[in-house]
Coordinates of N, CA and C in Angstrom, one line a residue:
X374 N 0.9 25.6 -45.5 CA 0.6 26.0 -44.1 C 1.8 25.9 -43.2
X375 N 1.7 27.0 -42.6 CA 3.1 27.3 -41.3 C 3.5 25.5 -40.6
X376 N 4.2 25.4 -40.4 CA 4.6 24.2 -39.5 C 3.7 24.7 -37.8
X377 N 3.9 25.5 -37.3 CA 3.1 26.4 -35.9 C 1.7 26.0 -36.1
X378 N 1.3 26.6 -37.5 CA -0.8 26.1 -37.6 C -0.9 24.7 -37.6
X379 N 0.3 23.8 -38.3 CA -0.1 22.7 -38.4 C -0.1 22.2 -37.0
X380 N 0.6 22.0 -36.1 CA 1.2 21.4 -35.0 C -0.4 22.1 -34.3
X381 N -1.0 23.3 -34.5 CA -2.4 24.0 -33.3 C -3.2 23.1 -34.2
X382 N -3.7 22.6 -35.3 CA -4.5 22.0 -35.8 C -4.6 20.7 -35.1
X383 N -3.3 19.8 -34.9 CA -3.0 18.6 -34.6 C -3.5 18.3 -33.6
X384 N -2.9 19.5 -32.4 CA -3.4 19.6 -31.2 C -4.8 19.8 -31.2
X385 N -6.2 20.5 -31.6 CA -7.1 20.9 -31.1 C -7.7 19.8 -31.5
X386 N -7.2 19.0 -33.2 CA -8.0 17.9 -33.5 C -8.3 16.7 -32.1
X387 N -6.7 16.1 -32.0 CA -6.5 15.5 -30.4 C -7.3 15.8 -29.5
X388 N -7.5 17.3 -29.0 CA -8.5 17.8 -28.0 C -10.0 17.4 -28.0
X389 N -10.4 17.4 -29.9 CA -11.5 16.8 -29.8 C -12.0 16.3 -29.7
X390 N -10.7 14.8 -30.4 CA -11.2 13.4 -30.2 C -11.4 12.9 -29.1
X391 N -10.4 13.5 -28.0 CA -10.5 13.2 -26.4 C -11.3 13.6 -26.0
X392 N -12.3 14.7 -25.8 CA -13.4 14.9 -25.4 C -14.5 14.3 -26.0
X393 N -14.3 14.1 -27.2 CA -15.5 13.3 -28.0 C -15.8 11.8 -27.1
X394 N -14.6 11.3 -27.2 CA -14.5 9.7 -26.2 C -15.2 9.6 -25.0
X395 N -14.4 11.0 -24.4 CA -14.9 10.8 -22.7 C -16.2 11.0 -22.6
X396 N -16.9 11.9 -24.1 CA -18.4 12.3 -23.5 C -19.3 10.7 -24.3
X397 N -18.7 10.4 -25.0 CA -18.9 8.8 -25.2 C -19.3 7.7 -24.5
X398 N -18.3 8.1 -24.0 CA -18.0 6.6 -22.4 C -18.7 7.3 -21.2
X399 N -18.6 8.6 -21.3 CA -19.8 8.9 -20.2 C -21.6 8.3 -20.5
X400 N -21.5 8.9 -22.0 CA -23.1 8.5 -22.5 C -23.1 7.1 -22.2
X401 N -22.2 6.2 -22.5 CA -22.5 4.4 -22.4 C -22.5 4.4 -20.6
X402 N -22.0 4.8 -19.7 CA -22.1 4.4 -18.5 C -23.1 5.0 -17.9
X403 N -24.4 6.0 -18.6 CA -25.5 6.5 -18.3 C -26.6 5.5 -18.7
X404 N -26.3 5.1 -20.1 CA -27.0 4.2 -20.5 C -27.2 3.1 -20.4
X405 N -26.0 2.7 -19.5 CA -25.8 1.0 -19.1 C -26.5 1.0 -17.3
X406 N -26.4 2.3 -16.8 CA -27.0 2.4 -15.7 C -28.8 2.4 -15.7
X407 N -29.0 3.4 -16.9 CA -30.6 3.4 -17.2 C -30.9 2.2 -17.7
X408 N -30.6 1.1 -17.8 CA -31.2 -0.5 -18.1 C -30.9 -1.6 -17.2
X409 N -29.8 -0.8 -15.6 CA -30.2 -1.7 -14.6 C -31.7 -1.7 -13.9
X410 N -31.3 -2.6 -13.3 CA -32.8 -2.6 -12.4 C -32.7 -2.5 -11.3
X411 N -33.5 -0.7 -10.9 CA -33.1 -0.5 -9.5 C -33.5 -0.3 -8.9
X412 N -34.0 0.2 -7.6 CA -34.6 0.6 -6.4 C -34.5 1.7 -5.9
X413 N -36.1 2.4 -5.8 CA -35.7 3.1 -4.8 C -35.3 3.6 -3.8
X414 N -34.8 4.0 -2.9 CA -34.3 4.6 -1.6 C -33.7 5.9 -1.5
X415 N -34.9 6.2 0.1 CA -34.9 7.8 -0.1 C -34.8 9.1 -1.2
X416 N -35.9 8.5 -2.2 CA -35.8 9.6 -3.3 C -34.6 9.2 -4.4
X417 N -33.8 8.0 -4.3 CA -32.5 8.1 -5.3 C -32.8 6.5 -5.7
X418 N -32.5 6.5 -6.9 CA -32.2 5.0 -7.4 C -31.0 4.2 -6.8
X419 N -31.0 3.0 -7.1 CA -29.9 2.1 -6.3 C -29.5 1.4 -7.5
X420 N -28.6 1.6 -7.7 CA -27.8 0.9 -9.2 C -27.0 -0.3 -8.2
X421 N -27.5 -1.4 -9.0 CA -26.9 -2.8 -8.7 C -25.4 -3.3 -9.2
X422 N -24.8 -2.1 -9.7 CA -23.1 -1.6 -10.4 C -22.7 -1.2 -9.6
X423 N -23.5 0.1 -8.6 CA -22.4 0.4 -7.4 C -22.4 0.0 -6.1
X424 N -21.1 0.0 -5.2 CA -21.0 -0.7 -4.1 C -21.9 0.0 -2.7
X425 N -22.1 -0.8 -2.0 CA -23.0 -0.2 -0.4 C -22.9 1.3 -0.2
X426 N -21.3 1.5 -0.1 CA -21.5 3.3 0.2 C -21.9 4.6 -1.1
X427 N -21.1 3.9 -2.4 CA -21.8 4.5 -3.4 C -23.4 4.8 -3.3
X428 N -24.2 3.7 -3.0 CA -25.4 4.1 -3.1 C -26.0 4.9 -1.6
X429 N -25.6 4.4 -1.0 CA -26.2 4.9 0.2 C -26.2 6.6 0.6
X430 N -25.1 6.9 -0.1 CA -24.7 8.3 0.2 C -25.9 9.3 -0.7
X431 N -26.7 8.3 -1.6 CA -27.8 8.8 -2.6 C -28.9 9.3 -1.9
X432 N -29.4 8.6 -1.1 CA -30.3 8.5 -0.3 C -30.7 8.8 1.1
X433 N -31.4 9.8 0.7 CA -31.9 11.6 1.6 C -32.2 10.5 3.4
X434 N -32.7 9.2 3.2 CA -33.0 8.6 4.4 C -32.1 8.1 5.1
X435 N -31.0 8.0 4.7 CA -30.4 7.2 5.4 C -28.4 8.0 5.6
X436 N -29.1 9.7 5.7 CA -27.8 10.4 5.6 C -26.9 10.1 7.3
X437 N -28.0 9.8 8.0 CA -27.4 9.3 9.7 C -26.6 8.6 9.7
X438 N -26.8 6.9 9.0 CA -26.5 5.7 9.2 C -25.0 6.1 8.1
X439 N -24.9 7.3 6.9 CA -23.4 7.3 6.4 C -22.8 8.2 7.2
X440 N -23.4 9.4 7.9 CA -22.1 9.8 8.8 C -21.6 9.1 9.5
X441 N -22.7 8.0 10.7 CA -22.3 7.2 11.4 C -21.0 5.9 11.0
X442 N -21.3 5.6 9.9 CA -20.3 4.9 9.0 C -18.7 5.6 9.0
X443 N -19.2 7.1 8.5 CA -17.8 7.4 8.0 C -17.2 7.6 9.6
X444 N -17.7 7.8 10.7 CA -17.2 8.2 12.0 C -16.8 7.1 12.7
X445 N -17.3 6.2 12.5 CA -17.0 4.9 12.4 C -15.8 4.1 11.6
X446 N -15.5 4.8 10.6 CA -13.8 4.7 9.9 C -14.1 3.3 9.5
X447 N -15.5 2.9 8.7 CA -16.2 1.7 8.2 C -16.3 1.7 6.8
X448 N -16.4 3.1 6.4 CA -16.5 3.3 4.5 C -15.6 2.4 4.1
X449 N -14.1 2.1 4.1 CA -13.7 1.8 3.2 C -13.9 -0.1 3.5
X450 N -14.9 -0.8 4.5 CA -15.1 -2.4 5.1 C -16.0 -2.1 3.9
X451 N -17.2 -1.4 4.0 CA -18.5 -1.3 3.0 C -17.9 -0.8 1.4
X452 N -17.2 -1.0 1.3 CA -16.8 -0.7 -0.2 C -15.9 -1.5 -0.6
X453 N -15.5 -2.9 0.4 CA -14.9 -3.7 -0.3 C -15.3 -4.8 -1.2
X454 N -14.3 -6.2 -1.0 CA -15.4 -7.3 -2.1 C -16.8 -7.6 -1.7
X455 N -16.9 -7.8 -0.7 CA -17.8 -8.2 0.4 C -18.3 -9.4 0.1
X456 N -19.4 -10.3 -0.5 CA -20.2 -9.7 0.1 C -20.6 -9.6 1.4
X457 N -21.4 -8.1 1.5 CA -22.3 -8.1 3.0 C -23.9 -7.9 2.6
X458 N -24.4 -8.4 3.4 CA -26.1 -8.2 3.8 C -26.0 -7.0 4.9
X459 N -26.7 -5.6 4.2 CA -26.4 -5.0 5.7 C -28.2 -4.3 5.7
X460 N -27.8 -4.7 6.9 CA -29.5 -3.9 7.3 C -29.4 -2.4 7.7
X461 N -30.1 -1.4 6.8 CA -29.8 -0.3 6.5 C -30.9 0.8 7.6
X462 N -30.5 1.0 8.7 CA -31.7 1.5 9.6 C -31.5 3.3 8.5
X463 N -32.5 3.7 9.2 CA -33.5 5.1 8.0 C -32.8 6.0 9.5
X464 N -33.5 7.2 8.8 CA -33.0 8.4 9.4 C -34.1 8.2 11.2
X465 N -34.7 8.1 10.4 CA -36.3 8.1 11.8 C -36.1 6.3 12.4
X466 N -35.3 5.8 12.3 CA -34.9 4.7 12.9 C -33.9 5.1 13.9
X467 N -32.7 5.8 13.7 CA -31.6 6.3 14.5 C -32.6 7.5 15.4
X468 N -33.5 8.2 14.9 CA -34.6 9.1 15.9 C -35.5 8.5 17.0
X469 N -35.5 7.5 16.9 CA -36.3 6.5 18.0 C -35.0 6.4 19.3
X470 N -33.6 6.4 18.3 CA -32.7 6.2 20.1 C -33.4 6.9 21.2
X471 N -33.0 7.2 22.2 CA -33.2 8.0 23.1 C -32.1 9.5 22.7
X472 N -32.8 10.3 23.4 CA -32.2 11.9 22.8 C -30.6 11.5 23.3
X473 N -29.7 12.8 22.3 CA -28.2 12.4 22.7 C -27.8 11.2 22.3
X474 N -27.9 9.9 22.3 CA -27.4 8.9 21.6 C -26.5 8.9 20.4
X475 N -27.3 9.4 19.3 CA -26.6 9.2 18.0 C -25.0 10.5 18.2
X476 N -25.3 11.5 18.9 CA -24.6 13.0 18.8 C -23.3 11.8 20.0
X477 N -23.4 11.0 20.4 CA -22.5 10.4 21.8 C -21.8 9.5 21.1
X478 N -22.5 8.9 19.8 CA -21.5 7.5 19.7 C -20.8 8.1 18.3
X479 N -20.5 9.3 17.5 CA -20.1 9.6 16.7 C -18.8 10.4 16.9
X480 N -19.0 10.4 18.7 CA -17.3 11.1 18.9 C -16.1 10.2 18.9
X481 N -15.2 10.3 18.6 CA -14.2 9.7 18.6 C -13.6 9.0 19.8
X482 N -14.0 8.9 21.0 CA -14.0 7.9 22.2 C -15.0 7.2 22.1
X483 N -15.9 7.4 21.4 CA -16.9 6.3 21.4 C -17.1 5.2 20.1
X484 N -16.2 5.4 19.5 CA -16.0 4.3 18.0 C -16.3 3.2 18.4
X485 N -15.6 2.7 18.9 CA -15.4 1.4 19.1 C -16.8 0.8 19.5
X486 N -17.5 1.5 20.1 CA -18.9 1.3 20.6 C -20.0 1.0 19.3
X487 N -19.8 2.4 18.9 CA -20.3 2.7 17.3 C -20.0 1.9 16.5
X488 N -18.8 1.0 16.2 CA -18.5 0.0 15.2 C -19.4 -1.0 15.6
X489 N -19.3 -1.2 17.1 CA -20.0 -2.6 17.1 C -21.1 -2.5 17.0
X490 N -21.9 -1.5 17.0 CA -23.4 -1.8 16.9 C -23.6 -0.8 14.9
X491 N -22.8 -1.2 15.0 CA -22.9 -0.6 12.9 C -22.6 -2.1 12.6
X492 N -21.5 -2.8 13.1 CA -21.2 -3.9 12.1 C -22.2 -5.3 12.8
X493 N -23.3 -4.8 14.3 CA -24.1 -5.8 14.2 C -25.5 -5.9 13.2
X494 N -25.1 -4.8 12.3 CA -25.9 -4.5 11.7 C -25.9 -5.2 10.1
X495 N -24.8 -6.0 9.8 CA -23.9 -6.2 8.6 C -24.3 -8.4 8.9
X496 N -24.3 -9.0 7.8 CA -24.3 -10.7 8.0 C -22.7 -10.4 6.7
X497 N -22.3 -11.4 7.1 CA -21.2 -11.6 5.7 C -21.5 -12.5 5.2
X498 N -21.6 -12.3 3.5 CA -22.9 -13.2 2.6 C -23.9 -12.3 1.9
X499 N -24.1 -12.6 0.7 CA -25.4 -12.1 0.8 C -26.8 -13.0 0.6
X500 N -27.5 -11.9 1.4 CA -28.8 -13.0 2.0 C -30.0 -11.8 1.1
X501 N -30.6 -12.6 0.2 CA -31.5 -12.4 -0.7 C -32.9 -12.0 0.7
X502 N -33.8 -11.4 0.5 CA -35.0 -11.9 1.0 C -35.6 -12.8 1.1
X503 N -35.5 -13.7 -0.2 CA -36.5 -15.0 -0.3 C -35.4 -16.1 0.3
X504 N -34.1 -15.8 0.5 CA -32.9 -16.9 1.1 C -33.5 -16.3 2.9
X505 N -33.6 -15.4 3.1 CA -34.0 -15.1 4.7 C -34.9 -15.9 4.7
X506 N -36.2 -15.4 4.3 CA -37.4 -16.3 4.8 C -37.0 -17.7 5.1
X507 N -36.7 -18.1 3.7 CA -36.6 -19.8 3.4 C -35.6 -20.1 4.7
X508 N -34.5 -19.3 5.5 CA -34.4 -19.8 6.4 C -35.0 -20.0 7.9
X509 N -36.1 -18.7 7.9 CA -37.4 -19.0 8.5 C -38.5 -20.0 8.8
X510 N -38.6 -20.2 7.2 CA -39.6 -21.8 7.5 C -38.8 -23.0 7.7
X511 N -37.4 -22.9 7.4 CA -36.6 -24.3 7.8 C -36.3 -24.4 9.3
X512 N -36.3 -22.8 10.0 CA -36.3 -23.0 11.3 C -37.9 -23.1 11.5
X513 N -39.0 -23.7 11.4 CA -40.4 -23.5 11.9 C -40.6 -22.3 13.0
X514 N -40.1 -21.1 11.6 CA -40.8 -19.4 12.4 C -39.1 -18.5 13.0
X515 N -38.5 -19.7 13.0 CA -37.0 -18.3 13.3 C -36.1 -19.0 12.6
X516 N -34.9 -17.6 12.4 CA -33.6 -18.2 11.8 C -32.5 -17.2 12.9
X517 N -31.7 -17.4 12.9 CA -30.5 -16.9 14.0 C -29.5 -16.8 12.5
X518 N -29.1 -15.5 12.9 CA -28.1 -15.0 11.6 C -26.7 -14.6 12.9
X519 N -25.6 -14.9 12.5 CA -24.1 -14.3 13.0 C -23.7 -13.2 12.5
X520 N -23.7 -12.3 13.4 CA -23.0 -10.9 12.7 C -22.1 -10.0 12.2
X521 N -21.5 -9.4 11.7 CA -20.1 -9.2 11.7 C -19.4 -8.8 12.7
X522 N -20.2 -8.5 14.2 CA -19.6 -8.0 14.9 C -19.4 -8.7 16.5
X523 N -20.0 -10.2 15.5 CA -20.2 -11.6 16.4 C -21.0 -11.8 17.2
X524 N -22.0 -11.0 17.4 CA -23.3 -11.6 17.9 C -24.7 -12.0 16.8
X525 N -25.5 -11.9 17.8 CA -26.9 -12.7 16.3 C -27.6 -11.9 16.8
X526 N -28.8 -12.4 15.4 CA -29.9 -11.9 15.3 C -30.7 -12.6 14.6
X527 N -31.9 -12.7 15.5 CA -33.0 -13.7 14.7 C -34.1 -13.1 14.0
X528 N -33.9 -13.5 12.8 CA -35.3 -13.1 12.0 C -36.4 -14.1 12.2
X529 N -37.6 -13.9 11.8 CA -38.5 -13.5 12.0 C -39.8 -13.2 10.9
X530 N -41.3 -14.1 10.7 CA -42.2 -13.5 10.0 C -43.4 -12.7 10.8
X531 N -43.6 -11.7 10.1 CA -44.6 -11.2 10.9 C -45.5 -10.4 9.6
X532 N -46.7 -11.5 9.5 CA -47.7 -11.3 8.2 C -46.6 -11.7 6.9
X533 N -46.3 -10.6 5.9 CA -46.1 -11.1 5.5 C -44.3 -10.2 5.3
X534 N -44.0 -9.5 6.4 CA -42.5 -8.6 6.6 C -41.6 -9.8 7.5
X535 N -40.3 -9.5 7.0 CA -39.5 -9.9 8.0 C -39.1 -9.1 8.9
X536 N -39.1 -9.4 10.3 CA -38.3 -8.8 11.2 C -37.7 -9.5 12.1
X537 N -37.0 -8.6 12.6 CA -35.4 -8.4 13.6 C -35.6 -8.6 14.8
X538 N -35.2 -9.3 16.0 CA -35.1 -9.3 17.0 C -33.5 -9.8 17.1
X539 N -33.5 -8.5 18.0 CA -31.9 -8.6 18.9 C -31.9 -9.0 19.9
X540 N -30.1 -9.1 20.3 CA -29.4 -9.5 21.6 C -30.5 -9.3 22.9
X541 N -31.3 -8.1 22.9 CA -31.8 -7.6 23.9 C -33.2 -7.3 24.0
X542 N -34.0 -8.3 23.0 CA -35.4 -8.3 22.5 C -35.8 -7.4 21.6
X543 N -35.0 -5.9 21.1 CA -36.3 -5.0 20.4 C -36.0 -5.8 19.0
X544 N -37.0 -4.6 18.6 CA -37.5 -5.8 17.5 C -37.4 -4.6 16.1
X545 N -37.3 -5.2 15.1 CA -37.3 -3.9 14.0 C -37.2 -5.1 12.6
X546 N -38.4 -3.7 11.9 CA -39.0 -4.4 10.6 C -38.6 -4.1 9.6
X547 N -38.2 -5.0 8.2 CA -37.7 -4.8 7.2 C -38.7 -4.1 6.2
X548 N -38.3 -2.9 5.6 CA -39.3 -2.2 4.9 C -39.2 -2.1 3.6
X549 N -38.2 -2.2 3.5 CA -37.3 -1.9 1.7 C -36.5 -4.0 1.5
X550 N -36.9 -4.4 0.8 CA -36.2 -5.7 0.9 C -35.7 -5.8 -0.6
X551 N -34.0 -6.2 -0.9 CA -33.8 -6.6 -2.1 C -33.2 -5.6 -3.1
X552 N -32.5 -4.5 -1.9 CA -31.9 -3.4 -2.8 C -30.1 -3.9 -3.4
X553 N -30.2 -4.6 -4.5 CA -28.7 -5.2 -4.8 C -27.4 -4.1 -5.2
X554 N -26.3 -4.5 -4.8 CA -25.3 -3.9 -4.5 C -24.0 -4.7 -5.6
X555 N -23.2 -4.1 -6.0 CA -22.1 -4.9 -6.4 C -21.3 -5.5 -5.8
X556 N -21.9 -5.3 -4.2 CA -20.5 -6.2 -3.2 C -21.6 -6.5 -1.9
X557 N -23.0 -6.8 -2.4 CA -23.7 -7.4 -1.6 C -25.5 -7.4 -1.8
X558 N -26.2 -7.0 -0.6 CA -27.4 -6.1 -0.9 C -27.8 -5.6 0.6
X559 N -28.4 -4.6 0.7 CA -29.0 -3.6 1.7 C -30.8 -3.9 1.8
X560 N -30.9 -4.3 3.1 CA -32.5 -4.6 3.3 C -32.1 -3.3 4.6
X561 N -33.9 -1.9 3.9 CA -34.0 -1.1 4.8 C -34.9 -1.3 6.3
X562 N -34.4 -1.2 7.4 CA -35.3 -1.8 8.5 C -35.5 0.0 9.2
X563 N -36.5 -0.3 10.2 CA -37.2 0.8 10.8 C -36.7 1.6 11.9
X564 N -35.7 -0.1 13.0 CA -35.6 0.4 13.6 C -33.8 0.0 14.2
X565 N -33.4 0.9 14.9 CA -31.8 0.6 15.3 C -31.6 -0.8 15.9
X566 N -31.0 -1.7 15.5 CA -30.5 -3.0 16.5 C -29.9 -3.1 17.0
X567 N -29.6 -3.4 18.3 CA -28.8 -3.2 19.3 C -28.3 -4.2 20.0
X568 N -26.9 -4.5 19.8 CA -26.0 -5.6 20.8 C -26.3 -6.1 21.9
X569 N -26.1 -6.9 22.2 CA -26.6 -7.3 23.4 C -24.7 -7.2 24.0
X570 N -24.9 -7.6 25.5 CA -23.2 -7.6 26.4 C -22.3 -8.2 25.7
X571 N -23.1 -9.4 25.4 CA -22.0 -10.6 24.9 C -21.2 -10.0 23.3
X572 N -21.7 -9.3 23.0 CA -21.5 -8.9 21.1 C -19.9 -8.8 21.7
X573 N -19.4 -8.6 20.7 CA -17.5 -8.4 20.6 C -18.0 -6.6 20.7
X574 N -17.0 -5.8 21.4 CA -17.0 -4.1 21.4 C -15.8 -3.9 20.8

């Protein structure tokens, strides 16, 4: 055999083996994903391997709360070690603002506004559902959480949901509880929470 065939043999074998691997390690990282245990949100599973924004960007509900993130220049806080607890308002949660709101705090003079009420939205820690409650009944019916954006927020039972009361009274219910994250977990709430004066801007 020519030394030229041998050397195209060499190479296409290589070509094979390499693709043989990648589609390998692709199949194992499909199949290690199909035996987590995950959650739904918005139509997409929530793999407890990937981090806050990996998953979030999945999910048809909550496409508002990732623009608002990435406009916010917050993607790469939510994709670090974390952990964070972040309370994940839905699409029809940011549609309760008042009209114009969401289209106002996404421009670039209004960040800093928009950080603070995205990262009052965040606890540092992560806080399981059944670790919220239980700090519920240790408060007899409230617990006061610190935010990342240094104001609070008190949870709250109501039947058998937790909810949110902010800086400024409204109130918003957790719907989705317990979606785990590799660098935290995401509990979906209804409605937007909003800083009160004193929060850090």
């Amino acid at each position: 055999m020519k030394k030229s065939n041998i050397s195209t043999l060499i190479a296409l074998t290589v070509t094979l083996l390499v693709g043989s691997t990648s589609i390998a390690q692709d199949k194992m990282m499909k199949d290690a994903m199909n035996n987590e245990k995950t959650v739904m949100v918005g139509g997409a599973a929530m793999y407890p391997s990937k981090n806050i924004i990996e998953n979030a960007v999945n999910s048809k509900d909550h496409t508002t709360l990732v623009a608002a993130v990435k406009a916010g220049e917050l993607v790469d806080v939510l994709q670090g070690e974390g952990p964070f607890t972040v309370f994940a308002p839905t699409n029809a949660a940011f549609a309760k603002l008042p009209d114009g709101t969401v289209e106002a705090l996404v421009k670039p003079e209004n960040k800093a506004k928009l950080q603070s009420i995205l990262t009052y939205h965040v606890l540092s820690g992560n806080y399981s559902a059944e670790a919220i409650v239980n700090s519920i009944k240790k408060g007899k019916g409230k617990a006061t959480f610190k935010t990342v954006n240094g104001g609070t927020l008190t949870a709250m039972l109501k039947g058998n949901n937790v909810v949110l009361k902010d800086e400024n009274g409204g109130i918003s219910m957790v719907t989705i509880t317990d979606v785990f994250q590799s660098n935290g977990v995401i509990h979906v709430v209804d409605t937007v929470v909003l800083p009160g004066t004193g929060s850090k801007k």
